[in-house]
Every structure is written in structure tokens, then in C-alpha cells.
Short mmCIF file of C-alpha atoms in Angstrom, two decimals:
data_model
loop_
_atom_site.label_atom_id
_atom_site.label_comp_id
_atom_site.label_asym_id
_atom_site.label_seq_id
_atom_site.Cartn_x
_atom_site.Cartn_y
_atom_site.Cartn_z
CA MET A 1 119.23 119.92 180.76
CA ASP A 2 117.89 116.60 179.43
CA ALA A 3 114.97 118.46 177.83
CA ILE A 4 117.32 120.86 176.00
CA PHE A 5 119.75 118.14 174.90
CA GLY A 6 116.89 115.89 173.76
CA ALA A 7 115.28 118.66 171.74
CA VAL A 8 118.54 119.73 170.05
CA ALA A 9 119.54 116.14 169.30
CA SER A 10 116.17 115.29 167.73
CA CYS A 11 116.26 118.44 165.58
CA ALA A 12 119.72 117.53 164.27
CA ALA A 13 118.50 114.03 163.41
CA MET A 14 115.31 115.29 161.73
CA SER A 15 117.31 117.66 159.54
CA ILE A 16 118.88 114.58 157.95
CA CYS A 17 115.77 112.35 157.76
CA ASN A 18 113.10 114.85 156.61
CA PRO A 19 112.95 113.62 152.95
CA PHE A 20 111.58 110.23 154.11
CA ASP A 21 108.93 112.05 156.13
CA VAL A 22 107.83 114.02 153.06
CA VAL A 23 107.42 110.78 151.09
CA LYS A 24 105.52 109.21 154.01
CA SER A 25 103.04 112.09 154.19
CA ARG A 26 102.34 112.02 150.45
CA LEU A 27 101.96 108.24 150.31
CA GLN A 28 99.40 108.47 153.12
CA MET A 29 97.28 110.92 151.13
CA GLN A 30 97.62 109.06 147.83
CA GLY A 31 94.33 107.47 146.78
CA GLU A 32 92.45 109.00 149.71
CA MET A 33 88.94 107.49 149.81
CA SER A 34 89.34 106.12 146.29
CA LYS A 35 90.65 102.86 144.83
CA ASP A 36 90.64 104.14 141.25
CA SER A 37 92.72 107.31 141.62
CA PRO A 38 96.03 107.35 139.71
CA ARG A 39 99.13 106.20 141.57
CA LEU A 40 101.42 109.22 141.41
CA TYR A 41 104.04 107.86 143.80
CA GLY A 42 105.65 104.43 143.74
CA GLY A 43 108.35 103.13 146.07
CA ILE A 44 110.42 105.27 148.39
CA GLY A 45 113.41 105.62 146.06
CA ARG A 46 111.29 106.48 143.03
CA SER A 47 109.25 108.97 145.07
CA LEU A 48 112.37 110.73 146.35
CA VAL A 49 113.77 110.96 142.82
CA LYS A 50 110.46 112.14 141.34
CA ILE A 51 109.95 114.90 143.90
CA GLY A 52 113.57 116.01 143.58
CA ARG A 53 113.48 116.00 139.77
CA VAL A 54 110.10 117.72 139.27
CA GLU A 55 109.97 120.10 142.25
CA GLY A 56 113.64 120.46 143.11
CA ILE A 57 115.77 118.99 145.90
CA THR A 58 114.61 121.68 148.34
CA ARG A 59 111.05 120.30 148.24
CA LEU A 60 112.31 117.16 149.95
CA TYR A 61 112.77 119.47 152.92
CA SER A 62 109.31 121.01 152.74
CA GLY A 63 107.77 121.42 156.16
CA LEU A 64 111.21 121.30 157.78
CA VAL A 65 110.57 124.36 159.96
CA ALA A 66 107.37 122.79 161.31
CA ALA A 67 109.15 119.42 161.65
CA LEU A 68 111.96 121.01 163.68
CA TRP A 69 109.49 122.79 165.95
CA TYR A 70 107.64 119.48 166.30
CA GLN A 71 110.84 117.74 167.36
CA LEU A 72 111.90 120.64 169.57
CA ILE A 73 108.63 120.77 171.52
CA GLY A 74 107.73 117.07 171.40
CA ASN A 75 111.11 115.69 172.40
CA GLY A 76 111.83 118.58 174.74
CA VAL A 77 108.67 117.73 176.70
CA ARG A 78 109.26 113.95 176.41
CA PHE A 79 112.86 113.99 177.63
CA GLY A 80 112.05 116.64 180.24
CA VAL A 81 109.02 114.88 181.75
CA TYR A 82 110.78 111.51 181.55
CA GLY A 83 113.77 112.85 183.49
CA VAL A 84 111.62 114.58 186.13
CA LEU A 85 109.48 111.47 186.69
CA LYS A 86 112.55 109.23 186.94
CA GLU A 87 113.98 111.42 189.68
CA ALA A 88 110.64 111.85 191.47
CA ILE A 89 109.90 108.11 191.54
CA GLY A 90 113.53 107.14 192.06
CA ILE A 91 113.91 104.88 189.03
CA ASP A 92 117.38 103.52 188.30
CA GLU A 93 117.71 102.76 184.56
CA THR A 94 119.97 99.77 185.21
CA MET A 95 117.67 98.17 187.79
CA ALA A 96 114.18 99.37 186.88
CA ALA A 97 111.55 96.80 185.92
CA PRO A 98 110.32 97.04 182.28
CA TRP A 99 106.81 98.05 183.38
CA GLU A 100 108.26 100.98 185.37
CA ARG A 101 110.19 102.27 182.38
CA ILE A 102 107.20 101.80 180.05
CA GLY A 103 104.85 103.52 182.52
CA VAL A 104 107.10 106.58 182.81
CA ALA A 105 107.63 106.64 179.05
CA LEU A 106 103.86 106.46 178.43
CA VAL A 107 103.19 109.46 180.66
CA SER A 108 106.01 111.51 179.12
CA GLY A 109 105.03 110.41 175.59
CA THR A 110 101.38 111.35 176.11
CA ALA A 111 102.35 114.81 177.38
CA ALA A 112 104.70 115.26 174.42
CA GLY A 113 102.07 114.09 171.93
CA PHE A 114 99.47 116.56 173.13
CA ALA A 115 101.97 119.43 173.25
CA ALA A 116 103.35 118.73 169.75
CA CYS A 117 100.04 117.93 168.02
CA PRO A 118 99.68 121.39 166.36
CA LEU A 119 103.17 121.12 164.85
CA PHE A 120 102.47 117.66 163.43
CA ALA A 121 99.41 119.12 161.68
CA LEU A 122 101.41 122.00 160.20
CA LYS A 123 104.23 119.67 159.15
CA THR A 124 101.83 117.30 157.38
CA ARG A 125 100.06 120.08 155.47
CA MET A 126 103.28 121.63 154.26
CA GLN A 127 104.83 118.30 153.24
CA VAL A 128 101.78 117.27 151.21
CA ALA A 129 101.46 120.63 149.44
CA THR A 130 102.85 121.01 145.92
CA LYS A 131 102.48 123.48 143.04
CA HIS A 132 102.62 120.67 140.49
CA ALA A 133 99.18 119.23 139.72
CA ASP A 134 100.67 115.95 138.50
CA LEU A 135 102.13 115.37 141.97
CA ALA A 136 99.20 116.60 144.07
CA VAL A 137 97.60 114.12 146.48
CA GLY A 138 95.04 114.74 149.20
CA THR A 139 93.80 118.20 150.13
CA GLN A 140 96.25 120.91 149.08
CA HIS A 141 96.97 123.70 151.54
CA THR A 142 99.18 126.15 149.68
CA HIS A 143 100.70 128.22 152.48
CA PRO A 144 103.73 130.33 151.53
CA ASN A 145 105.49 129.70 154.84
CA PHE A 146 105.21 128.33 158.37
CA ARG A 147 103.74 131.50 159.86
CA ALA A 148 101.05 131.72 157.19
CA ALA A 149 100.10 128.06 157.75
CA PHE A 150 99.91 128.62 161.51
CA ALA A 151 97.72 131.70 161.09
CA HIS A 152 95.43 130.02 158.53
CA ILE A 153 94.47 127.22 160.91
CA TYR A 154 93.53 129.72 163.60
CA HIS A 155 91.50 131.95 161.26
CA SER A 156 89.65 129.05 159.60
CA GLN A 157 89.16 126.67 162.54
CA GLY A 158 89.90 128.59 165.72
CA LEU A 159 92.16 127.46 168.56
CA ARG A 160 90.68 123.95 168.53
CA GLY A 161 91.90 123.53 164.95
CA TYR A 162 95.46 123.03 166.16
CA TRP A 163 94.38 119.85 167.92
CA ASN A 164 92.29 118.29 165.15
CA GLY A 165 93.26 114.65 165.08
CA TRP A 166 94.60 114.51 168.64
CA ARG A 167 92.38 111.51 169.44
CA ALA A 168 94.40 109.51 166.91
CA PHE A 169 97.72 111.30 167.41
CA VAL A 170 98.06 110.78 171.18
CA PRO A 171 97.35 107.00 170.87
CA ARG A 172 99.94 107.00 168.05
CA VAL A 173 102.58 108.30 170.47
CA MET A 174 101.49 105.86 173.20
CA ALA A 175 101.65 102.90 170.80
CA LEU A 176 105.07 104.04 169.56
CA VAL A 177 106.55 104.37 173.05
CA THR A 178 105.14 101.08 174.37
CA ALA A 179 106.10 98.98 171.34
CA GLN A 180 109.55 100.53 171.05
CA LEU A 181 110.62 100.12 174.67
CA ALA A 182 109.14 96.65 175.13
CA THR A 183 110.58 95.26 171.89
CA TYR A 184 114.00 96.82 172.44
CA ASP A 185 114.38 95.23 175.87
CA ILE A 186 113.09 91.83 174.71
CA MET A 187 115.33 91.72 171.62
CA LYS A 188 118.39 92.85 173.56
CA THR A 189 117.81 90.08 176.13
CA ILE A 190 117.29 87.40 173.45
CA ILE A 191 120.45 88.41 171.57
CA LYS A 192 122.50 88.55 174.76
CA ASN A 193 121.24 85.23 176.20
CA ASN A 194 121.74 83.35 172.93
CA GLU A 195 125.03 85.11 172.10
CA VAL A 196 123.76 85.81 168.57
CA LEU A 197 125.76 89.01 168.23
CA PRO A 198 128.63 90.60 170.15
CA GLU A 199 127.62 93.07 172.84
CA GLY A 200 127.85 96.76 172.13
CA VAL A 201 126.86 98.89 169.15
CA ILE A 202 125.90 95.95 166.89
CA THR A 203 123.48 94.50 169.44
CA GLN A 204 122.03 97.95 170.14
CA ALA A 205 121.55 98.61 166.42
CA ALA A 206 119.85 95.23 165.84
CA SER A 207 117.57 95.70 168.85
CA SER A 208 116.76 99.25 167.76
CA SER A 209 115.86 98.12 164.21
CA ALA A 210 113.53 95.41 165.55
CA ALA A 211 111.95 97.90 167.97
CA THR A 212 111.40 100.41 165.16
CA ALA A 213 109.77 97.76 162.93
CA VAL A 214 107.34 96.69 165.67
CA ALA A 215 106.65 100.33 166.58
CA VAL A 216 105.75 101.19 162.97
CA LEU A 217 103.44 98.16 162.68
CA THR A 218 101.73 99.18 165.90
CA MET A 219 101.38 102.91 165.39
CA GLN A 220 101.03 103.30 161.60
CA PRO A 221 97.20 103.10 161.48
CA PHE A 222 97.02 105.86 164.11
CA ASP A 223 99.61 107.88 162.16
CA LEU A 224 97.62 107.66 158.93
CA VAL A 225 94.31 108.56 160.60
CA ALA A 226 95.87 111.51 162.45
CA SER A 227 97.51 112.80 159.26
CA ARG A 228 94.29 112.62 157.25
CA LEU A 229 92.24 114.29 159.99
CA MET A 230 94.75 117.13 160.20
CA ASN A 231 95.01 117.60 156.43
CA GLN A 232 91.29 117.48 155.56
CA PRO A 233 89.47 120.61 154.35
CA HIS A 234 87.14 122.65 156.56
CA GLU A 235 84.14 124.85 155.80
CA ASN A 236 82.87 127.33 158.37
CA GLY A 237 85.26 125.78 160.88
CA LYS A 238 83.86 122.27 160.43
CA PRO A 239 85.55 119.25 158.76
CA THR A 240 84.08 118.13 155.45
CA LYS A 241 85.53 114.60 155.05
CA TYR A 242 85.79 112.95 158.45
CA HIS A 243 83.94 113.48 161.70
CA GLY A 244 86.51 111.82 163.93
CA ALA A 245 89.18 109.15 164.19
CA VAL A 246 86.80 106.17 164.00
CA ASP A 247 84.93 107.69 161.05
CA CYS A 248 88.23 108.27 159.21
CA LEU A 249 89.41 104.72 159.87
CA LEU A 250 86.15 103.13 158.68
CA LYS A 251 85.94 105.28 155.53
CA THR A 252 89.57 104.51 154.69
CA VAL A 253 89.11 100.75 155.06
CA ARG A 254 85.79 100.70 153.15
CA SER A 255 87.04 102.75 150.20
CA GLU A 256 90.70 101.64 150.00
CA GLY A 257 90.89 98.29 151.79
CA ILE A 258 92.56 97.23 155.06
CA PRO A 259 96.16 97.50 153.72
CA ALA A 260 95.59 101.24 153.21
CA VAL A 261 96.08 101.92 156.93
CA TYR A 262 99.75 101.03 156.43
CA LYS A 263 100.36 103.47 153.58
CA GLY A 264 103.71 105.18 154.13
CA GLY A 265 104.74 102.56 156.68
CA LEU A 266 108.01 101.57 155.01
CA SER A 267 108.98 105.21 154.55
CA ASN A 268 108.20 105.80 158.22
CA PHE A 269 110.51 102.91 159.12
CA CYS A 270 113.28 104.33 156.92
CA ARG A 271 112.91 107.67 158.71
CA MET A 272 112.51 106.45 162.26
CA GLY A 273 115.38 103.95 162.29
CA PRO A 274 118.17 106.44 161.47
CA GLN A 275 116.40 109.31 163.23
CA TYR A 276 116.11 107.64 166.63
CA THR A 277 119.62 106.21 166.39
CA LEU A 278 121.03 109.62 165.53
CA THR A 279 118.92 111.32 168.22
CA PHE A 280 120.35 109.18 171.00
CA VAL A 281 123.89 109.43 169.61
CA PHE A 282 123.64 113.24 169.51
CA PHE A 283 121.96 113.25 172.93
CA GLU A 284 124.77 111.27 174.57
CA GLN A 285 127.43 113.40 172.86
CA LEU A 286 125.79 116.62 174.09
CA LYS A 287 125.61 115.26 177.64
CA SER A 288 129.28 114.21 177.52
CA LEU A 289 130.29 117.63 176.19
CA SER A 290 128.30 119.34 178.95
CA LEU A 291 129.98 117.23 181.64
CA ARG A 292 133.43 118.00 180.24
CA LEU A 293 132.69 121.73 180.21
CA GLN A 294 131.42 121.61 183.79
CA GLN A 295 134.56 119.79 184.94
CA GLN A 296 136.75 122.36 183.17
CA ARG A 297 134.91 125.22 184.92
CA LYS A 298 135.39 123.55 188.32
CA GLN A 299 139.08 123.02 187.70
CA GLY A 300 139.53 126.61 186.60
CA PRO A 301 142.27 127.94 184.30
CA ASP A 302 145.62 126.17 184.35
#
């Protein structure tokens, strides 16, 4: 049931946070392999307003279907594998060593990353796409809907096309999981030992924010490289801009400078912070509701 609850909870959270993801994707493509291209998007707030004003509020939810499938499959696999491994190894969350938790999370995160890679590609393409030339950044894939985008990748690149960029995307997930878990535990211990904040929701929120910040700093270069690899054009089934993750990273740094690998980082932080907090809140509520329903069934009608 953890897999189902995790998937549903993450979808509910993503439905709220998708606009930040749209801005992140477009900022990552802005100025691709060029220092002199016009800056169409500014800060997060201005970008949200600009997209909403020019394209309509609904465009802030572009790629939502792909994003929901991405969350459904990715978090379904992650929560599911994590739960199975915990039971198989016999890990107790309250007593487990940090390295045990991180090890299990890495395995479950890697499995989830590989399974969800095709959906991340579809989500990125649909979020970047726009009908307005004055807002277009990166390669434009004008697919009318999710099904058309899914079919286009297969017809133009074959089955392997769904996993273009996986060599950057899987390390992205691994970096995210490791940084998040390690930082969360360390920050929670520091706050508790020094009595900086009262225990409970405030400490959890502060630890979660710090973990998200470190996770973004760690994974953002992988996120940018994966997004650009997945969004690049293809001719005769072959990529025309980048020949792999290392090639993409080197070309980005040479043409745009080192700071370019963190494009969209702040927007990613603004998405991930609320999203992960909401995901775990929804997850715990769903588990509590399920337990209450099970107890009612056992008790039978009054």
C-alpha cells in the first residue's frame, strides 16, 4: 500500500507545485549554448506572471499530465521498493543507522529514476513548448497532447529515445536522495542538541528546507544536463546537439559559463520544498485514513 499512497500523495502535491516546474524547465533552456541570446525570462515571480499574462494561466500547468505520470510511476516505485527493502533487511526507522537508510533510499531512488525517465523527458518537452515566439527557448516540440508527444519520441528515436539522458537523470536522483536524507538527519540532530527550535513541525520544516537546499545544489547540474539531453532535436534518430552527458556539460560550461549549470535552481527549490512537504503530509494522512477504515471493518457495524 505504501507504493499506492506514495504515488497518490506525490501527484496531489505536484498538482499544486507544477507552475514552478514550468519556470524551471524554461530557465534551463534559456540561452542554451549562447551567451548573447536575449533573456526572455527573469526571476521566478516575473516569469510566472509573464507566462500567465501572455499564454494564459493554464500554460503554467503545461506538461501536468506527464508530470503526474512521472510522480505516479517514480514515487510509486520509490516508496514501493523502499518499503519492500526495509522489510526484507529488517530496518527499523527509529533505530536504523544513517548509512542503512541512505543505502536503501539509493537503491529505491535509482530504480525509480530509471522507471520514470521517459516521463521526465515528456514533461520537460511539454513545459518548454510555447506557441509564442517571444517566449520560445530551447528546441520547441509542439505536441498537441501527451499521447502525441509519447508517440513522436517512439517514431523519431525508437524505444531507446525514451531513455535519452538517463546517464544524467539517474545520478540526479541518486544525488537528490543522498543529499536530502543525510542533510535532514544532520540538521535535525543539530537543532535538537542545541535546542535552537522547539521539537515538532517547526524543527521538521527547518530540517526539510535545509535538506532541500543542499539537494538542489547537489543535483541541479545533473538536472540541467538531463533536461537538455531530453529536449534536444534529433535527425534520423540521432541527437544533433549533444552526444552524451559529459559532452552536454562541457558545451554548456564553455558557451555559457560555470554558473549556467545552476539555471532554474531557485525555481527547483521553490517547487521541491512545498512539494516534498505536501507529499509526506498527504502520505501520512492517507495511511492514517487506511488504518481507520481497516479498524472499522474489523469492528463491523454497530
